[in-house]
Each structure stands twice: as structure tokens, then as C-alpha cells.
């Protein structure tokens, strides 16, 4: 259970709509009360999978144009960034340091959130990217595409090399992959596809642990925090449930299950306790389900149009009645790969996941303390990078002041020398004759002792 103290542990739902002029809503999971609404002045529409969130802001990719918009949770600032192409998928790392975007051309873009620098872009797929997810370690990015292939990318290798190659690839689907879900422990990956199947992978061995086939195509998938049950959102509006513990096949008879949506299910989310399921659909409704009884607890229909994504997060800091220093939102760079990639590559190399090696070898020599220390270094570097431009400006100003002081000192020395010459000229030649000579006052030179002559 979660103990609520002044709303600190309260869970909220973030849902987005794809209608022109749509909006992103933040509402309470317990009461359904809308806490905040995030809109763009000229209207914003968000494709499925193009939403990410961090502790500071909500990031959404635009469906009607090439760009990404970010809203601060306190609604105090809003930043719009132009991207090289339309983003069909978006993901943020768990610590909020990196943001990754997948384009319709198959390229993957990686930015640093603190500075907005474009760290890297590479050809990940030859068709549109449909899903992106960061693993628990924050150093591995997994992508899926319409080309039916799933790639895992080690960010340290991606940032440090000119030619990128995936750490490993999974090609067990026969039709486009529509969604990905990484488990909490970071060792399992679940994929959904239009071929009516969902597959559970072991990231250490890249083996298929379980393959589930459903009556229709699957758009989204999620797993409980204990990894005991799987939920799949289908194109017929139903949510199928698969029990890993009992190994029972999903019920397709229609007599039981999560039935309520009239159109395709687009997104699923589970709360931290694993007791509540939230589903979004093209019918414009967001439904809250009790997992134990399969009962719909609440229907949220404030969007008025197709809902493309839904996620459950802890209440943002602005709603926790806490004081916290928030970093400013900066727009993402559209062109040019920044030099920060070379600086961040060694840090990502140390924080790589121990189970992400191709051969499945675990890095047991690196203790957890090293991983946590390195994560702390990356976080500290993330905060310090915000003030780089300010420090450079102050350094340039100090250098200019130092040059000015040197010029003033040189002019004063030159003036002092000129004054001394004028003073000597005004004294005249008499001063040199009246001065005592060095021969009269100097003592007589001492003669060296004579050498004794030998007989």
C-alpha cells in the first residue's frame, strides 16, 4: 500500500488527445479531479507514444508538424522546440537527463535535457520508429519500428563511435511492432505487434521466454510491478489478461475481462501497487479498472476525442507543497551534434546495465556503489552544465578587465620613466662633478700573499 502524507505519495494520471487543439490533462487517480490542463496557444495534437515526463516537465511530440513542446508542471513556462522531422515516439530516461525521439524516417535522436544539445542522431531503422524505452540503468535505449525489428542501443557506444551498431537485435515478429514495455527490474522486455502476438524477452540471453497469441492485433502492453500478470490492449477495444504464475491463456470468450471500450485501445498503465489499471482508447474515454475484480471504477471523458496515451506518475513536485529548485527549460537543438557526447560517453560506459552484454556476462567486478556514485556524478554534471554559458561570459569579462589593468600599469610605468628623465635633465652637469668618486672613497685593493720559493 502507499501511505499518503499531505499528498506526497498521491498518484496522478497524465492523458493526451490527438484532436487538433487537443490538450494534455493531469488528474487525480483516486477522485478523477483535473489538477492541470496543458495546451498550446495554436493547438497541439500528440501521436501515440510521443509523450514523456520527468520531475520538472511534461514533453509531447507534435503530430501536425515537426516539433516538441514541453510544459513545466507549475505551468510557469512552456518551451517549443523545432525538430528535424516529425517525432513518432518519445522517451525520457528515469533521471530526466536524456530525451530520445524517433522519427518517421527511422532515425533516432538523443538530446541532453539540461542544455538542449543534440548529442547524437543515427539510422536506427529503415521504417518509422513506433516505440522507445529506456531501461532501468539509463544507459540502454530500446527501439521498435514498422520494420518488425527491435534494437537495443548502448548509449556509451553510440556516443563514442561514428558508425552505430545495435548491441543486439530481436526479430521474432512478422508484422510491425507497435509497443514496448520494460519491467521494473530491467531484465525483461515485452513487445506488442500487429501479428496478434506479445513476446516476453530475457535481456541477458535475448531469448523468448513466452509468446502469447490473441484474436486480434495488439496496440499496447504493460506488466504489473511484480511481473506476475500481463495486460494487452487490442484493436477490438478489449483488454486481455495473461497470468504468468498460473500460465493460463488469455480469456477470449468475451464472458469476462476488461470490457467497456468501443474502439481500439491505444495505451495502458498500472499504478505502483499493481492494483489499478488505466486504459485509453480511440473512443475518447479513459477507464480506471480494479485488477482484482475486473470492475471499472471510473470513466474519464474530458478529452472529447481519441486519447493517444496515458501514464500514471507520482504527483509532481509543484503539487506536493514542497520547495525545490527547478532547472529552466531550454529548447532542443535542431541541427548539429554537440561536443558533450564525448564528455558523457565514459560516464555511460560505467553505468551500463550488467545484463546488457551480448554474451550475457554479468559485470560482477563493478559493485553497486560504483554505479550509484557514477549516477551521482552524471546528475551533478547535469546540474552544472546549466551554468556553463554564464561562467564563460564571466570569464570573458574578467579577462577584459585584466587586459585593461595591464594597459593602465604599462602607461603609469612609462610616465614614471619620463618624469625621471626630465628631473635628471633639470639638475645639470654640476651634480655629477660634486658627487664623490668611487676611487677616492674605495679602500685599497688587498695584495694576494706571495708564494714561498722552494729550495
Coordinates of C-alpha atoms in Angstrom, one line a residue:
X1 CA 0.0 0.0 0.0
X2 CA 1.0 3.6 -0.2
X3 CA 0.9 5.9 2.8
X4 CA -0.3 9.4 1.9
X5 CA 1.2 12.2 3.9
X6 CA -0.1 15.6 2.8
X7 CA -0.5 14.2 -0.7
X8 CA 3.2 13.4 -1.2
X9 CA 2.6 9.8 -2.4
X10 CA -0.5 10.6 -4.3
X11 CA -0.7 9.2 -7.8
X12 CA -1.9 11.2 -10.8
X13 CA -2.7 10.3 -14.4
X14 CA -1.4 12.1 -17.5
X15 CA -3.5 11.7 -20.6
X16 CA -3.2 13.3 -24.0
X17 CA -5.5 13.6 -27.0
X18 CA -4.8 13.6 -30.7
X19 CA -7.5 16.1 -31.7
X20 CA -6.4 19.4 -33.4
X21 CA -6.3 21.8 -30.5
X22 CA -6.2 18.9 -28.0
X23 CA -4.6 19.1 -24.6
X24 CA -2.7 17.2 -22.0
X25 CA -4.6 16.7 -18.7
X26 CA -3.3 15.9 -15.2
X27 CA -5.9 14.4 -13.0
X28 CA -6.1 12.5 -9.7
X29 CA -6.3 8.7 -9.9
X30 CA -8.4 8.5 -6.7
X31 CA -11.0 11.2 -7.4
X32 CA -10.8 12.0 -11.1
X33 CA -10.4 15.7 -10.4
X34 CA -8.5 17.6 -13.0
X35 CA -5.4 19.2 -11.5
X36 CA -4.0 20.9 -14.5
X37 CA -4.5 21.3 -18.3
X38 CA -1.6 21.9 -20.6
X39 CA -2.4 23.4 -24.0
X40 CA -0.6 25.2 -26.8
X41 CA -1.8 28.6 -28.0
X42 CA -2.3 27.4 -31.6
X43 CA -3.5 23.9 -30.6
X44 CA -1.4 20.7 -30.1
X45 CA -2.0 17.2 -31.2
X46 CA 0.1 14.3 -29.9
X47 CA 0.7 11.0 -31.6
X48 CA 0.6 7.7 -29.7
X49 CA 3.9 7.1 -27.9
X50 CA 5.1 10.7 -28.4
X51 CA 4.8 11.6 -24.7
X52 CA 7.5 11.7 -21.9
X53 CA 7.7 13.2 -18.5
X54 CA 10.3 14.0 -15.9
X55 CA 10.3 15.5 -12.4
X56 CA 10.4 19.0 -13.9
X57 CA 8.2 18.9 -17.1
X58 CA 5.9 17.1 -19.5
X59 CA 7.2 16.6 -23.0
X60 CA 5.0 15.9 -26.0
X61 CA 5.7 15.4 -29.7
X62 CA 3.5 17.2 -32.2
X63 CA 1.6 15.2 -34.8
X64 CA 0.8 18.1 -37.2
X65 CA 4.3 19.4 -37.5
X66 CA 8.0 18.8 -36.7
X67 CA 8.4 19.8 -33.1
X68 CA 8.3 19.0 -29.4
X69 CA 6.6 21.1 -26.7
X70 CA 7.5 21.0 -23.0
X71 CA 5.3 22.3 -20.2
X72 CA 6.7 22.9 -16.7
X73 CA 4.5 21.2 -14.1
X74 CA 3.8 24.5 -12.4
X75 CA 2.6 25.9 -15.8
X76 CA 5.1 28.8 -15.3
X77 CA 7.0 28.1 -18.5
X78 CA 6.4 26.5 -21.9
X79 CA 9.1 25.7 -24.4
X80 CA 8.6 24.8 -28.0
X81 CA 11.4 23.1 -29.9
X82 CA 11.7 22.6 -33.7
X83 CA 12.9 19.1 -34.7
X84 CA 14.4 17.9 -38.0
X85 CA 11.3 15.7 -38.6
X86 CA 8.1 14.7 -37.0
X87 CA 8.6 12.6 -34.0
X88 CA 6.5 9.4 -33.8
X89 CA 8.0 8.2 -30.5
X90 CA 9.4 10.0 -27.4
X91 CA 11.1 8.7 -24.2
X92 CA 12.9 10.2 -21.2
X93 CA 15.4 8.5 -19.0
X94 CA 14.4 7.7 -15.4
X95 CA 16.6 10.5 -14.0
X96 CA 15.5 13.0 -16.6
X97 CA 18.9 13.6 -18.1
X98 CA 18.3 12.4 -21.6
X99 CA 15.4 12.6 -24.0
X100 CA 15.2 10.4 -27.1
X101 CA 13.0 10.8 -30.1
X102 CA 12.2 8.5 -33.0
X103 CA 11.3 9.9 -36.4
X104 CA 9.1 8.7 -39.3
X105 CA 12.3 8.1 -41.3
X106 CA 13.7 5.6 -38.9
X107 CA 16.2 7.9 -37.3
X108 CA 16.7 8.2 -33.5
X109 CA 17.7 11.5 -31.9
X110 CA 19.3 11.9 -28.5
X111 CA 19.3 15.2 -26.6
X112 CA 20.6 16.3 -23.2
X113 CA 17.7 17.9 -21.4
X114 CA 19.8 20.4 -19.3
X115 CA 21.4 22.1 -22.3
X116 CA 19.2 21.1 -25.1
X117 CA 22.2 19.8 -27.0
X118 CA 21.7 17.3 -29.8
X119 CA 24.2 14.6 -28.7
X120 CA 23.6 12.1 -31.5
X121 CA 21.4 11.0 -34.3
X122 CA 21.7 7.8 -36.2
X123 CA 19.9 5.5 -38.6
X124 CA 18.2 3.0 -36.3
X125 CA 15.6 1.5 -38.6
X126 CA 14.6 1.8 -42.2
X127 CA 10.9 2.4 -41.4
X128 CA 9.1 4.6 -38.9
X129 CA 10.0 4.3 -35.2
X130 CA 7.0 3.3 -33.2
X131 CA 8.3 2.9 -29.7
X132 CA 11.3 3.9 -27.5
X133 CA 12.0 2.9 -23.9
X134 CA 15.0 3.4 -21.6
X135 CA 16.0 0.5 -19.4
X136 CA 16.3 0.9 -15.6
X137 CA 20.1 1.6 -15.8
X138 CA 19.5 4.7 -18.0
X139 CA 22.4 3.6 -20.4
X140 CA 20.4 1.4 -22.7
X141 CA 17.8 2.5 -25.2
X142 CA 15.4 0.1 -26.9
X143 CA 13.6 0.9 -30.1
X144 CA 10.9 -0.8 -32.2
X145 CA 9.7 0.0 -35.7
X146 CA 7.4 -0.8 -38.6
X147 CA 10.3 -2.9 -40.0
X148 CA 9.3 -5.6 -37.4
X149 CA 12.7 -5.4 -35.6
X150 CA 13.6 -4.4 -32.0
X151 CA 17.1 -2.9 -31.5
X152 CA 18.9 -2.3 -28.1
X153 CA 21.4 0.5 -28.2
X154 CA 24.2 1.0 -25.6
X155 CA 24.4 4.8 -25.4
X156 CA 28.1 4.8 -24.4
X157 CA 29.0 3.0 -27.6
X158 CA 26.6 5.1 -29.7
X159 CA 28.1 8.4 -28.4
X160 CA 31.6 7.2 -28.8
X161 CA 31.6 5.8 -32.3
X162 CA 30.9 7.3 -35.8
X163 CA 29.2 4.2 -37.1
X164 CA 26.4 2.9 -34.8
X165 CA 25.5 -0.8 -34.5
X166 CA 22.9 -2.2 -32.1
X167 CA 24.1 -4.1 -29.1
X168 CA 21.6 -6.8 -30.0
X169 CA 18.5 -7.2 -32.2
X170 CA 15.3 -9.1 -31.8
X171 CA 13.4 -10.1 -34.9
X172 CA 10.7 -12.6 -33.8
X173 CA 7.7 -10.6 -35.1
X174 CA 6.3 -10.9 -38.6
X175 CA 4.4 -7.6 -38.7
X176 CA 5.2 -4.1 -37.4
X177 CA 5.9 -3.8 -33.6
X178 CA 3.5 -1.4 -32.0
X179 CA 4.7 -1.1 -28.4
X180 CA 7.4 -1.9 -25.8
X181 CA 7.4 -2.3 -22.1
X182 CA 10.4 -2.7 -19.8
X183 CA 9.9 -4.3 -16.4
X184 CA 10.9 -2.5 -13.2
X185 CA 13.9 -4.8 -12.5
X186 CA 15.2 -4.0 -16.0
X187 CA 15.9 -7.6 -17.0
X188 CA 12.7 -8.3 -19.0
X189 CA 11.2 -6.7 -22.1
X190 CA 7.7 -7.2 -23.5
X191 CA 6.7 -6.3 -27.1
X192 CA 3.4 -6.0 -28.9
X193 CA 2.8 -6.4 -32.6
X194 CA 0.2 -6.3 -35.4
X195 CA 0.8 -10.0 -35.9
X196 CA -1.6 -10.6 -32.9
X197 CA 1.2 -11.6 -30.5
X198 CA 3.1 -10.4 -27.5
X199 CA 6.5 -11.7 -26.6
X200 CA 8.4 -11.7 -23.3
X201 CA 12.2 -11.5 -23.7
X202 CA 15.1 -12.1 -21.3
X203 CA 17.6 -9.3 -22.0
X204 CA 20.6 -11.2 -20.6
X205 CA 20.3 -14.0 -23.2
X206 CA 18.0 -12.3 -25.8
X207 CA 15.7 -15.4 -25.6
X208 CA 12.0 -15.5 -25.9
X209 CA 10.6 -16.7 -22.5
X210 CA 6.9 -16.6 -23.5
X211 CA 4.9 -15.9 -26.6
X212 CA 1.2 -15.1 -26.4
X213 CA -1.3 -15.0 -29.4
X214 CA -4.5 -13.1 -29.3
X215 CA -7.6 -12.9 -31.5
X216 CA -6.7 -9.5 -33.0
X217 CA -3.8 -7.1 -33.3
X218 CA -2.3 -5.6 -30.2
X219 CA -1.5 -1.8 -29.8
X220 CA 0.0 -1.6 -26.3
X221 CA 1.1 -3.8 -23.4
X222 CA 2.1 -3.5 -19.8
X223 CA 3.1 -5.7 -16.9
X224 CA 2.5 -5.5 -13.1
X225 CA 5.4 -4.4 -10.9
X226 CA 5.7 -8.0 -9.5
X227 CA 5.9 -9.3 -13.1
X228 CA 3.0 -11.7 -12.4
X229 CA 0.4 -10.6 -15.0
X230 CA 0.4 -9.1 -18.4
X231 CA -2.3 -6.8 -20.0
X232 CA -2.6 -6.3 -23.7
X233 CA -4.7 -3.5 -25.3
X234 CA -6.3 -4.9 -28.5
X235 CA -7.8 -3.3 -31.6
X236 CA -11.3 -4.6 -30.9
X237 CA -11.5 -2.5 -27.7
X238 CA -10.8 -5.3 -25.3
X239 CA -8.0 -5.7 -22.7
X240 CA -6.6 -9.2 -22.5
X241 CA -5.1 -10.5 -19.2
X242 CA -2.4 -13.2 -19.1
X243 CA -1.3 -14.8 -15.8
X244 CA 2.4 -15.7 -15.8
X245 CA 2.2 -17.5 -12.5
X246 CA -0.6 -19.9 -13.4
X247 CA 0.4 -19.9 -17.1
X248 CA -3.3 -19.6 -18.0
X249 CA -4.1 -18.5 -21.6
X250 CA -6.0 -15.2 -22.0
X251 CA -9.8 -15.4 -21.9
X252 CA -11.1 -14.7 -25.4
X253 CA -14.7 -15.8 -25.0
X254 CA -16.0 -12.4 -24.0
X255 CA -17.7 -13.6 -20.9
X256 CA -15.2 -12.0 -18.6
X257 CA -12.4 -9.5 -18.8
X258 CA -12.0 -5.8 -19.1
X259 CA -14.8 -4.9 -21.5
X260 CA -16.0 -1.3 -21.9
X261 CA -14.2 0.4 -24.7
X262 CA -16.0 0.6 -28.1
X263 CA -12.9 1.3 -30.2
X264 CA -9.2 0.4 -30.3
X265 CA -7.3 0.6 -27.0
X266 CA -4.2 2.8 -27.5
X267 CA -2.4 2.9 -24.2
X268 CA -2.2 1.1 -20.8
X269 CA -0.7 2.0 -17.4
X270 CA -0.5 0.3 -14.0
X271 CA 0.0 2.0 -10.6
X272 CA 2.9 1.4 -8.4
X273 CA 1.0 -1.0 -6.2
X274 CA -0.2 -3.2 -9.1
X275 CA -3.9 -2.9 -8.0
X276 CA -5.2 -0.4 -10.6
X277 CA -5.2 -0.4 -14.4
X278 CA -5.8 2.6 -16.5
X279 CA -6.7 2.3 -20.2
X280 CA -7.1 4.9 -23.0
X281 CA -9.0 4.4 -26.3
X282 CA -9.9 6.0 -29.6
X283 CA -13.5 6.3 -28.2
X284 CA -12.3 9.3 -26.2
X285 CA -12.6 7.6 -22.8
X286 CA -10.1 6.8 -20.1
X287 CA -11.2 4.0 -17.8
X288 CA -9.9 3.1 -14.4
X289 CA -10.1 -0.6 -13.6
X290 CA -9.7 -2.6 -10.4
X291 CA -7.4 -5.5 -11.3
X292 CA -8.7 -8.0 -8.7
X293 CA -12.4 -7.7 -9.6
X294 CA -12.2 -6.5 -13.3
X295 CA -14.6 -3.7 -12.3
X296 CA -14.5 -0.3 -14.0
X297 CA -14.1 2.2 -11.1
X298 CA -14.2 5.4 -13.1
X299 CA -14.6 6.8 -16.6
X300 CA -12.8 10.0 -17.5
X301 CA -14.1 11.5 -20.8
X302 CA -13.0 15.2 -20.6
X303 CA -10.8 15.0 -23.8
X304 CA -13.8 14.8 -26.1
X305 CA -11.8 12.9 -28.7
X306 CA -9.4 10.0 -29.2
X307 CA -6.9 9.6 -26.3
X308 CA -3.5 8.6 -27.6
X309 CA -1.5 8.0 -24.4
X310 CA -1.9 7.6 -20.6
X311 CA 0.6 7.2 -17.8
X312 CA 0.5 7.0 -14.0
X313 CA 3.1 9.0 -12.1
X314 CA 3.6 10.3 -8.6
X315 CA 2.2 13.8 -8.0
X316 CA 4.6 16.4 -9.5
X317 CA 6.6 18.4 -7.0
X318 CA 4.5 21.5 -7.6
X319 CA 1.5 19.7 -6.1
X320 CA 3.4 18.3 -3.1
X321 CA 3.7 21.6 -1.2
X322 CA 7.4 21.3 -1.3
X323 CA 10.1 23.8 -2.2
X324 CA 12.5 22.6 -4.8
X325 CA 14.9 24.4 -7.1
X326 CA 13.7 23.8 -10.6
X327 CA 16.0 23.9 -13.6
X328 CA 15.0 26.2 -16.5
X329 CA 13.5 24.6 -19.6
X330 CA 15.7 25.0 -22.7
X331 CA 14.6 24.3 -26.3
X332 CA 16.1 21.3 -28.0
X333 CA 18.7 21.9 -30.8
X334 CA 17.5 21.1 -34.3
X335 CA 20.9 20.7 -36.0
X336 CA 24.5 20.0 -35.0
X337 CA 25.8 17.2 -32.8
X338 CA 27.3 18.8 -29.6
X339 CA 30.7 18.0 -28.2
X340 CA 29.0 16.9 -24.9
X341 CA 28.7 13.4 -26.3
X342 CA 32.5 12.8 -25.8
X343 CA 32.1 14.1 -22.3
X344 CA 29.2 11.9 -21.4
X345 CA 30.3 8.6 -23.1
X346 CA 32.7 7.5 -20.3
X347 CA 30.1 8.0 -17.7
X348 CA 27.5 6.0 -19.6
X349 CA 30.1 3.2 -20.0
X350 CA 30.4 2.7 -16.3
X351 CA 26.6 2.9 -15.7
X352 CA 25.9 0.2 -18.4
X353 CA 23.4 -2.5 -17.3
X354 CA 25.2 -5.6 -16.0
X355 CA 22.8 -7.9 -18.0
X356 CA 23.0 -6.0 -21.3
X357 CA 26.1 -7.7 -22.6
X358 CA 25.7 -9.6 -25.9
X359 CA 27.0 -12.8 -24.4
X360 CA 25.0 -12.4 -21.2
X361 CA 28.1 -12.0 -19.0
X362 CA 27.4 -10.1 -15.8
X363 CA 29.8 -7.4 -14.7
X364 CA 30.2 -8.6 -11.1
X365 CA 33.5 -6.7 -10.6
X366 CA 31.7 -3.4 -10.6
X367 CA 29.9 -3.0 -7.2
X368 CA 26.6 -1.2 -6.8
X369 CA 28.4 1.6 -5.0
X370 CA 30.3 2.4 -8.2
X371 CA 27.1 2.5 -10.2
X372 CA 25.4 4.8 -7.7
X373 CA 28.5 7.0 -7.4
X374 CA 28.7 7.4 -11.2
X375 CA 25.0 8.1 -11.4
X376 CA 25.6 10.9 -8.8
X377 CA 28.4 12.3 -10.9
X378 CA 26.2 12.3 -14.0
X379 CA 23.4 14.0 -12.1
X380 CA 25.9 16.6 -10.7
X381 CA 27.3 17.2 -14.2
X382 CA 23.7 17.6 -15.4
X383 CA 23.1 20.4 -13.0
X384 CA 26.4 22.1 -13.5
X385 CA 26.0 22.2 -17.3
X386 CA 23.2 24.7 -17.0
X387 CA 25.6 27.4 -15.9
X388 CA 28.3 26.8 -18.5
X389 CA 27.4 29.7 -20.7
X390 CA 27.1 32.1 -17.7
X391 CA 30.6 31.0 -16.4
X392 CA 32.1 31.5 -19.8
X393 CA 30.6 35.1 -20.0
X394 CA 32.0 35.9 -16.6
X395 CA 35.4 34.5 -17.6
X396 CA 35.5 36.7 -20.7
X397 CA 34.6 39.8 -18.7
X398 CA 37.4 39.1 -16.2
X399 CA 39.9 38.7 -19.0
X400 CA 38.9 42.0 -20.5
X401 CA 39.3 43.7 -17.1
X402 CA 42.7 42.1 -16.6
X403 CA 43.9 43.4 -20.0
X404 CA 42.6 46.9 -19.1
X405 CA 44.6 46.9 -15.8
X406 CA 47.7 45.8 -17.6
X407 CA 47.4 48.7 -20.1
X408 CA 47.0 51.1 -17.2
X409 CA 50.0 49.7 -15.4
X410 CA 52.2 50.0 -18.5
X411 CA 51.1 53.6 -19.1
X412 CA 52.0 54.5 -15.5
X413 CA 55.4 52.9 -15.7
X414 CA 56.1 54.8 -18.9
X415 CA 55.0 58.1 -17.4
X416 CA 57.3 57.5 -14.4
X417 CA 60.3 56.9 -16.6
X418 CA 59.6 60.1 -18.5
X419 CA 59.4 62.1 -15.2
X420 CA 62.8 60.7 -14.1
X421 CA 64.5 61.8 -17.3
X422 CA 63.1 65.3 -17.0
X423 CA 64.3 65.5 -13.4
X424 CA 67.9 64.5 -14.4
X425 CA 68.0 67.0 -17.2
X426 CA 66.9 69.8 -15.0
X427 CA 69.7 69.0 -12.4
X428 CA 72.6 70.0 -14.8
X429 CA 76.3 68.8 -15.1
X430 CA 77.4 70.2 -11.7
X431 CA 75.7 67.5 -9.9
X432 CA 77.9 64.9 -11.5
X433 CA 81.2 66.7 -10.5
X434 CA 80.2 67.3 -6.9
X435 CA 79.5 63.7 -6.4
X436 CA 82.3 61.8 -4.7
X437 CA 84.3 59.5 -6.9
X438 CA 84.4 55.8 -6.4
X439 CA 88.3 55.8 -6.4
X440 CA 88.7 58.2 -3.5
X441 CA 86.3 56.5 -1.2
X442 CA 87.1 53.0 -2.2
X443 CA 89.6 51.1 0.1
X444 CA 92.9 50.0 -1.4
X445 CA 92.9 46.6 -3.0
X446 CA 94.4 43.8 -1.0
X447 CA 97.5 42.2 -2.4
X448 CA 97.5 38.4 -2.6
X449 CA 100.1 36.7 -0.4
X450 CA 103.5 35.9 -2.1
X451 CA 104.2 32.2 -2.7
X452 CA 107.2 30.7 -0.8
X453 CA 110.1 29.6 -3.0
X454 CA 111.2 26.1 -2.6
X455 CA 114.8 25.3 -2.1

